[in-house]
CSV table of C-alpha atoms in Angstrom, one decimal:
chain,number,residue,atom,x,y,z
A,1,MET,CA,82.1,140.7,113.7
A,2,HIS,CA,83.7,139.5,110.4
A,3,LEU,CA,87.1,140.7,111.6
A,4,PHE,CA,86.6,138.7,114.9
A,5,LEU,CA,85.7,135.5,113.0
A,6,SER,CA,88.7,136.0,110.7
A,7,ILE,CA,91.0,136.3,113.7
A,8,ILE,CA,89.6,133.1,115.2
A,9,ASP,CA,89.9,131.3,111.9
A,10,ARG,CA,93.6,132.3,111.6
A,11,ASN,CA,94.3,131.3,115.2
A,12,MET,CA,92.7,127.9,114.8
A,13,SER,CA,94.8,127.4,111.7
A,14,PHE,CA,97.9,128.6,113.5
A,15,PHE,CA,97.4,126.2,116.4
A,16,GLY,CA,96.6,123.2,114.1
A,17,PHE,CA,92.9,123.1,114.6
A,18,GLY,CA,92.0,124.0,111.1
A,19,GLN,CA,92.4,120.5,109.7
A,20,THR,CA,92.4,117.1,111.2
A,21,ALA,CA,92.7,113.6,109.9
A,22,GLU,CA,91.8,109.9,110.6
A,23,ILE,CA,94.5,107.2,110.6
A,24,ASP,CA,93.9,103.6,109.7
A,25,ILE,CA,96.4,100.8,109.8
A,26,VAL,CA,95.9,97.9,107.4
A,27,LEU,CA,98.1,94.8,107.3
A,28,ASN,CA,99.2,93.6,103.8
A,29,ASP,CA,98.0,90.0,104.6
A,30,ALA,CA,94.9,91.0,106.6
A,31,GLU,CA,92.6,88.8,104.4
A,32,THR,CA,94.7,85.6,104.9
A,33,ARG,CA,96.3,86.0,108.3
A,34,LYS,CA,94.8,84.0,111.1
A,35,LYS,CA,93.0,85.7,114.0
A,36,VAL,CA,92.8,84.4,117.6
A,37,GLU,CA,90.8,85.3,120.6
A,38,HIS,CA,92.7,87.0,123.4
A,39,LYS,CA,91.4,88.3,126.7
A,40,THR,CA,91.4,92.0,127.3
A,41,GLU,CA,92.1,93.8,130.6
A,42,ASP,CA,88.3,94.0,131.4
A,43,GLY,CA,88.0,90.2,131.0
A,44,LYS,CA,86.3,90.2,127.7
A,45,LYS,CA,87.6,88.5,124.5
A,46,ASP,CA,88.4,90.1,121.2
A,47,LYS,CA,90.0,88.7,118.0
A,48,TYR,CA,93.4,89.9,116.9
A,49,PHE,CA,95.8,89.0,114.1
A,50,LEU,CA,98.2,86.3,115.1
A,51,PHE,CA,102.0,86.6,114.7
A,52,TYR,CA,105.0,84.5,115.6
A,53,ASP,CA,108.6,85.4,116.5
A,54,GLY,CA,110.7,86.4,113.5
A,55,GLU,CA,107.7,87.1,111.2
A,56,THR,CA,107.7,90.3,109.2
A,57,VAL,CA,105.0,92.9,110.0
A,58,SER,CA,104.1,95.0,107.0
A,59,GLY,CA,101.1,97.0,105.7
A,60,LYS,CA,99.8,100.5,105.0
A,61,VAL,CA,98.9,103.6,107.0
A,62,ASN,CA,96.0,105.4,105.5
A,63,VAL,CA,95.7,109.1,106.4
A,64,THR,CA,92.3,110.6,105.5
A,65,LEU,CA,91.8,114.3,105.7
A,66,LYS,CA,88.5,115.3,107.3
A,67,THR,CA,88.1,118.7,105.6
A,68,PRO,CA,88.6,118.6,101.8
A,69,GLY,CA,90.6,121.5,100.4
A,70,LYS,CA,92.4,122.4,103.7
A,71,ARG,CA,96.0,121.5,104.3
A,72,LEU,CA,97.3,119.6,107.3
A,73,GLU,CA,100.6,120.9,108.7
A,74,HIS,CA,102.7,118.3,110.5
A,75,TYR,CA,106.1,117.7,112.0
A,76,GLY,CA,106.5,114.2,110.6
A,77,ILE,CA,104.5,111.0,110.2
A,78,LYS,CA,105.9,107.7,111.7
A,79,ILE,CA,104.9,104.2,112.6
A,80,GLU,CA,106.2,102.2,115.6
A,81,PHE,CA,106.2,98.5,116.5
A,82,VAL,CA,106.1,98.2,120.2
A,83,GLY,CA,106.3,95.3,122.7
A,84,GLN,CA,105.7,96.4,126.3
A,85,ILE,CA,104.9,95.2,129.8
A,86,GLU,CA,102.5,97.1,132.1
A,87,LEU,CA,102.3,96.2,135.8
A,88,TYR,CA,98.9,97.2,137.1
A,89,TYR,CA,100.2,98.4,140.5
A,90,ASP,CA,102.7,100.7,138.6
A,91,ARG,CA,100.3,102.3,136.1
A,92,GLY,CA,101.8,104.8,133.7
A,93,ASN,CA,105.2,103.1,133.6
A,94,HIS,CA,105.4,101.0,130.5
A,95,HIS,CA,108.4,98.8,130.2
A,96,GLU,CA,109.3,98.5,126.5
A,97,PHE,CA,111.3,95.4,125.4
A,98,VAL,CA,110.8,96.0,121.7
A,99,SER,CA,110.7,99.5,120.1
A,100,LEU,CA,111.1,99.9,116.3
A,101,VAL,CA,110.3,103.1,114.4
A,102,LYS,CA,109.8,103.9,110.7
A,103,ASP,CA,109.5,107.5,109.4
A,104,LEU,CA,106.8,107.7,106.8
A,105,ALA,CA,106.9,111.4,106.0
A,106,ARG,CA,109.2,114.4,106.7
A,107,PRO,CA,107.8,117.6,108.3
A,108,GLY,CA,105.6,119.4,105.8
A,109,GLU,CA,101.9,119.6,104.7
A,110,LEU,CA,99.3,117.2,103.5
A,111,SER,CA,97.0,118.7,100.9
A,112,GLN,CA,95.1,115.4,100.3
A,113,SER,CA,94.5,112.0,101.8
A,114,GLN,CA,97.5,109.8,101.4
A,115,THR,CA,98.7,106.2,102.0
A,116,PHE,CA,102.1,105.2,103.3
A,117,ASP,CA,103.7,101.7,103.1
A,118,PHE,CA,105.7,100.3,106.0
A,119,GLU,CA,107.6,97.1,106.8
A,120,PHE,CA,109.3,95.8,109.9
A,121,THR,CA,111.4,92.8,108.6
A,122,HIS,CA,111.8,89.6,110.7
A,123,VAL,CA,110.7,91.3,113.9
A,124,GLU,CA,111.9,89.7,117.1
A,125,LYS,CA,109.0,88.9,119.4
A,126,PRO,CA,110.5,87.1,122.3
A,127,TYR,CA,107.5,86.7,124.6
A,128,GLU,CA,103.9,85.5,124.3
A,129,SER,CA,101.1,88.1,124.6
A,130,TYR,CA,99.6,87.8,128.1
A,131,THR,CA,96.8,89.5,130.0
A,132,GLY,CA,96.8,88.6,133.7
A,133,GLN,CA,95.5,89.8,137.0
A,134,ASN,CA,98.4,92.1,137.7
A,135,VAL,CA,100.3,92.4,134.5
A,136,LYS,CA,99.8,92.8,130.7
A,137,LEU,CA,102.2,92.0,127.9
A,138,ARG,CA,101.1,93.4,124.6
A,139,TYR,CA,102.4,94.1,121.1
A,140,PHE,CA,101.0,96.9,118.9
A,141,LEU,CA,101.5,99.1,116.0
A,142,ARG,CA,101.2,102.9,116.5
A,143,ALA,CA,101.0,105.4,113.7
A,144,THR,CA,101.4,109.1,114.7
A,145,ILE,CA,101.1,112.4,112.9
A,146,SER,CA,103.2,114.9,114.9
A,147,ARG,CA,101.6,118.3,115.3
A,148,ARG,CA,102.3,121.5,117.2
A,149,LEU,CA,99.8,121.0,120.0
A,150,ASN,CA,98.0,117.7,119.6
A,151,ASP,CA,99.3,114.7,117.8
A,152,ILE,CA,97.0,112.4,115.9
A,153,SER,CA,97.7,108.7,116.6
A,154,LYS,CA,96.2,105.3,116.1
A,155,GLU,CA,97.1,102.0,117.7
A,156,MET,CA,96.5,98.4,116.5
A,157,ASP,CA,97.1,95.5,118.8
A,158,ILE,CA,98.3,92.1,117.6
A,159,VAL,CA,98.7,88.8,119.4
A,160,VAL,CA,102.0,86.9,119.5
A,161,GLN,CA,102.3,83.2,120.4
A,162,THR,CA,105.5,81.4,121.1
A,163,LEU,CA,105.9,77.9,119.6
A,164,CYS,CA,108.2,75.2,121.0
A,165,THR,CA,109.4,71.8,119.9
A,166,TYR,CA,108.9,68.6,121.9
A,167,PRO,CA,111.1,68.5,125.0
A,168,GLU,CA,114.0,66.0,124.7
A,169,ILE,CA,113.9,65.2,128.4
A,170,ASN,CA,110.4,64.7,129.8
A,171,SER,CA,110.6,62.5,132.8
A,172,SER,CA,107.6,61.2,134.8
A,173,ILE,CA,106.6,62.6,138.1
A,174,LYS,CA,106.5,60.2,141.1
A,175,MET,CA,105.7,61.5,144.6
A,176,GLU,CA,104.4,60.4,147.9
A,177,VAL,CA,102.1,62.0,150.3
A,178,GLY,CA,101.0,60.8,153.7
A,179,ILE,CA,100.3,61.2,157.4
A,180,GLU,CA,102.3,59.0,159.7
A,181,ASP,CA,100.4,55.8,160.5
A,182,CYS,CA,97.2,57.2,158.9
A,183,LEU,CA,97.6,57.7,155.2
A,184,HIS,CA,100.2,56.8,152.6
A,185,ILE,CA,99.6,57.5,148.9
A,186,GLU,CA,101.9,57.4,145.9
A,187,PHE,CA,100.9,59.3,142.8
A,188,GLU,CA,102.6,59.2,139.4
A,189,TYR,CA,102.1,61.3,136.3
A,190,ASN,CA,103.4,60.2,132.9
A,191,LYS,CA,105.5,63.3,132.3
A,192,SER,CA,106.3,66.7,133.7
A,193,LYS,CA,106.0,68.8,130.5
A,194,TYR,CA,102.8,69.0,128.5
A,195,HIS,CA,101.7,71.0,125.4
A,196,LEU,CA,98.5,72.9,125.7
A,197,ARG,CA,96.4,70.2,124.0
A,198,ASP,CA,98.0,67.3,125.8
A,199,VAL,CA,96.5,64.7,128.0
A,200,ILE,CA,97.7,64.2,131.6
A,201,VAL,CA,97.8,60.5,132.3
A,202,GLY,CA,98.6,59.2,135.8
A,203,LYS,CA,97.8,56.8,138.7
A,204,ILE,CA,97.1,57.1,142.4
A,205,TYR,CA,98.1,54.2,144.6
A,206,PHE,CA,96.7,53.8,148.2
A,207,LEU,CA,99.3,52.0,150.3
A,208,LEU,CA,97.8,52.8,153.7
A,209,VAL,CA,94.4,54.2,154.5
A,210,ARG,CA,93.3,54.6,158.1
A,211,ILE,CA,91.3,57.8,157.7
A,212,LYS,CA,87.9,58.0,156.0
A,213,ILE,CA,88.4,59.8,152.7
A,214,LYS,CA,85.2,60.8,151.0
A,215,HIS,CA,86.5,62.9,148.0
A,216,MET,CA,89.6,63.3,145.9
A,217,GLU,CA,90.4,65.7,143.1
A,218,ILE,CA,93.2,67.2,141.0
A,219,ASP,CA,93.3,70.9,140.4
A,220,ILE,CA,95.3,72.8,137.9
A,221,ILE,CA,96.5,76.0,139.5
A,222,LYS,CA,98.0,79.0,137.7
A,223,ARG,CA,100.3,81.2,139.8
A,224,GLU,CA,101.1,84.6,138.5
A,225,THR,CA,104.1,86.4,140.2
A,226,THR,CA,104.9,90.1,139.6
A,227,GLY,CA,107.4,92.4,141.0
A,228,THR,CA,110.7,91.8,142.8
A,229,GLY,CA,112.1,91.9,146.4
A,230,PRO,CA,109.6,93.1,149.0
A,231,SER,CA,107.1,94.2,146.3
A,232,VAL,CA,106.2,90.7,145.1
A,233,TYR,CA,102.6,89.9,144.3
A,234,HIS,CA,101.3,86.3,143.9
A,235,GLU,CA,97.9,85.6,142.4
A,236,ASN,CA,96.6,82.0,142.4
A,237,ASP,CA,93.8,81.0,140.0
A,238,THR,CA,92.3,77.5,139.9
A,239,ILE,CA,92.0,76.8,136.2
A,240,ALA,CA,90.5,73.3,136.4
A,241,LYS,CA,89.0,70.8,139.0
A,242,TYR,CA,89.0,67.1,138.0
A,243,GLU,CA,87.3,64.7,140.3
A,244,ILE,CA,89.3,61.5,140.8
A,245,MET,CA,87.2,59.7,143.4
A,246,ASP,CA,84.0,60.0,145.3
A,247,GLY,CA,83.9,57.5,148.1
A,248,ALA,CA,86.3,55.7,150.5
A,249,PRO,CA,89.3,54.0,149.0
A,250,VAL,CA,90.9,50.8,150.4
A,251,ARG,CA,94.5,49.7,150.8
A,252,GLY,CA,96.0,48.5,147.6
A,253,GLU,CA,93.5,50.3,145.4
A,254,SER,CA,94.8,52.1,142.2
A,255,ILE,CA,92.9,54.9,140.5
A,256,PRO,CA,93.8,56.0,137.0
A,257,ILE,CA,93.9,59.7,135.9
A,258,ARG,CA,93.2,61.1,132.5
A,259,LEU,CA,92.9,64.9,132.3
A,260,PHE,CA,92.5,66.6,128.9
A,261,LEU,CA,94.1,70.1,128.8
A,262,ALA,CA,92.6,71.2,125.5
A,263,GLY,CA,89.3,72.5,127.1
A,264,TYR,CA,91.0,74.9,129.4
A,265,GLU,CA,92.3,78.4,128.8
A,266,MET,CA,96.0,78.4,129.6
A,267,THR,CA,99.2,79.9,128.3
A,268,PRO,CA,102.6,78.3,128.1
A,269,THR,CA,104.7,78.5,131.3
A,270,MET,CA,106.4,81.9,131.5
A,271,ARG,CA,109.5,82.2,133.7
A,272,ASP,CA,111.0,85.6,134.7
A,273,ILE,CA,109.7,87.4,131.6
A,274,ASN,CA,111.9,90.5,131.1
A,275,LYS,CA,112.6,90.3,134.9
A,276,LYS,CA,109.0,91.6,135.5
A,277,PHE,CA,106.7,88.6,135.9
A,278,SER,CA,106.3,84.8,135.8
A,279,VAL,CA,103.3,82.4,135.1
A,280,ARG,CA,103.6,78.9,136.4
A,281,TYR,CA,101.3,75.9,136.6
A,282,TYR,CA,100.8,73.3,139.3
A,283,LEU,CA,99.0,70.0,139.7
A,284,ASN,CA,97.3,70.0,143.1
A,285,LEU,CA,96.2,66.7,144.5
A,286,VAL,CA,93.4,67.3,147.1
A,287,LEU,CA,91.9,64.8,149.5
A,288,ILE,CA,89.0,65.6,151.8
A,289,ASP,CA,88.0,63.4,154.7
A,290,GLU,CA,84.6,63.0,156.3
A,291,GLU,CA,85.4,65.7,158.8
A,292,GLU,CA,86.1,68.1,155.9
A,293,ARG,CA,89.8,68.2,156.6
A,294,ARG,CA,91.9,68.8,153.4
A,295,TYR,CA,95.1,67.2,152.5
A,296,PHE,CA,97.0,68.2,149.4
A,297,LYS,CA,100.3,67.9,147.5
A,298,GLN,CA,101.4,70.3,144.8
A,299,GLN,CA,103.7,69.6,141.9
A,300,GLU,CA,104.8,72.1,139.2
A,301,ILE,CA,104.4,71.1,135.6
A,302,THR,CA,105.7,72.9,132.5
A,303,LEU,CA,103.2,73.9,129.7
A,304,TRP,CA,104.3,74.7,126.2
A,305,ARG,CA,102.7,75.6,122.9
A,306,LYS,CA,103.1,73.0,120.1
A,307,GLY,CA,103.6,74.0,116.5
A,308,ASP,CA,101.7,72.2,113.8
A,309,ILE,CA,99.2,70.8,116.3
A,310,VAL,CA,97.9,67.3,115.3
A,311,ARG,CA,94.1,67.1,115.8
A,312,ARG,CA,92.8,63.8,117.1
A,313,SER,CA,89.7,62.8,118.8
A,314,MET,CA,89.8,62.9,122.6
A,315,SER,CA,89.7,59.1,122.9
A,316,GLN,CA,92.6,58.8,120.5
A,317,GLN,CA,94.6,61.3,122.5
A,318,ALA,CA,93.9,59.4,125.7
A,319,THR,CA,94.8,56.0,124.2
A,320,ILE,CA,98.1,57.3,122.8
A,321,ALA,CA,99.0,59.0,126.1
A,322,ALA,CA,98.2,55.9,128.1
A,323,GLN,CA,100.2,53.6,125.7
A,324,ARG,CA,103.2,55.9,126.0
A,325,TYR,CA,102.8,55.9,129.7
A,326,GLU,CA,102.8,52.1,129.9
A,327,GLY,CA,106.0,52.0,127.8
A,328,SER,CA,104.7,51.0,124.4
A,329,ASN,CA,105.2,53.0,121.3
A,330,PRO,CA,102.5,51.9,118.8
A,331,GLU,CA,102.5,52.9,115.2
A,332,PRO,CA,99.7,55.4,114.5
A,333,THR,CA,96.6,54.2,112.6
A,334,SER,CA,95.7,55.8,109.3
A,335,ALA,CA,93.0,57.8,111.2
A,336,GLN,CA,95.5,58.9,113.8
A,337,ALA,CA,98.1,59.8,111.2
A,338,LYS,CA,95.8,62.2,109.5
A,339,GLU,CA,97.0,65.7,110.4
A,340,GLU,CA,95.4,69.1,110.3
A,341,THR,CA,97.6,71.9,111.3
A,342,ASP,CA,96.0,74.5,113.5
């Protein structure tokens, strides 16, 4: 019996089962670095450390042996920084667009718990983190202890946001929609590119109204496109509905629009990300007549994430946007000029 147990003990040690360890990844600036909420694949929200393109990612990998006094044989310890895209219809195939590796220890033995430092300097993070209906783009650190049969690994996700500067060319949108001899509407939005906390300001002009319209709204629609060629998938999601009018308009009437974007969960526009997916946004003008017939006109807008966001009250944002739209460029008041970077 004692001989049998001794053989099992030696076999377990030979196959790497005699000692195991826990891995913990700790960022150097974990106490001061900002965290943001990000949607997970199951629709829930968790908080993750926030990084931007070009920022250094550094920290420590703590390896804690579970059984004191026993050695842990390994074939090397490493940490990776990975950026990857996963298409849900192609599970198992992870498309890596960033893959950096740092060796922390050569093959050998650990006789006690140990801490390893790591640093990925000025890491390129070209795309924004994204979790959609058919695709996920994620960044993560992965520490691995390589062993003969079963590696020990730990992953730590981070969130990356891409910041932009104010677009130099930002023309207004002017379009017409109508039905011959029945309806003629002109609508105008103050610009075509908006940051994620912006205000959409516009006007609707009724030039001809010979049908009984009972309701009008503007929808913000997110369109996610994945795949290429015959295997293209489109998913439309209505992010917001904004009622413009409830009742019948008359010829010559003008209706103003002010739609605040800050209250909605949106990402910047993402076009042809690593040739795998796109995320675009559209303003959809919808009219419904008394017979429940729907008339609509769609227009793409560009969304971008602003750096050093200026926080103002909602009314101040609307006033400034309206004044810009009317062509004036007022000097900010002392209250408006007070900035708090996000």
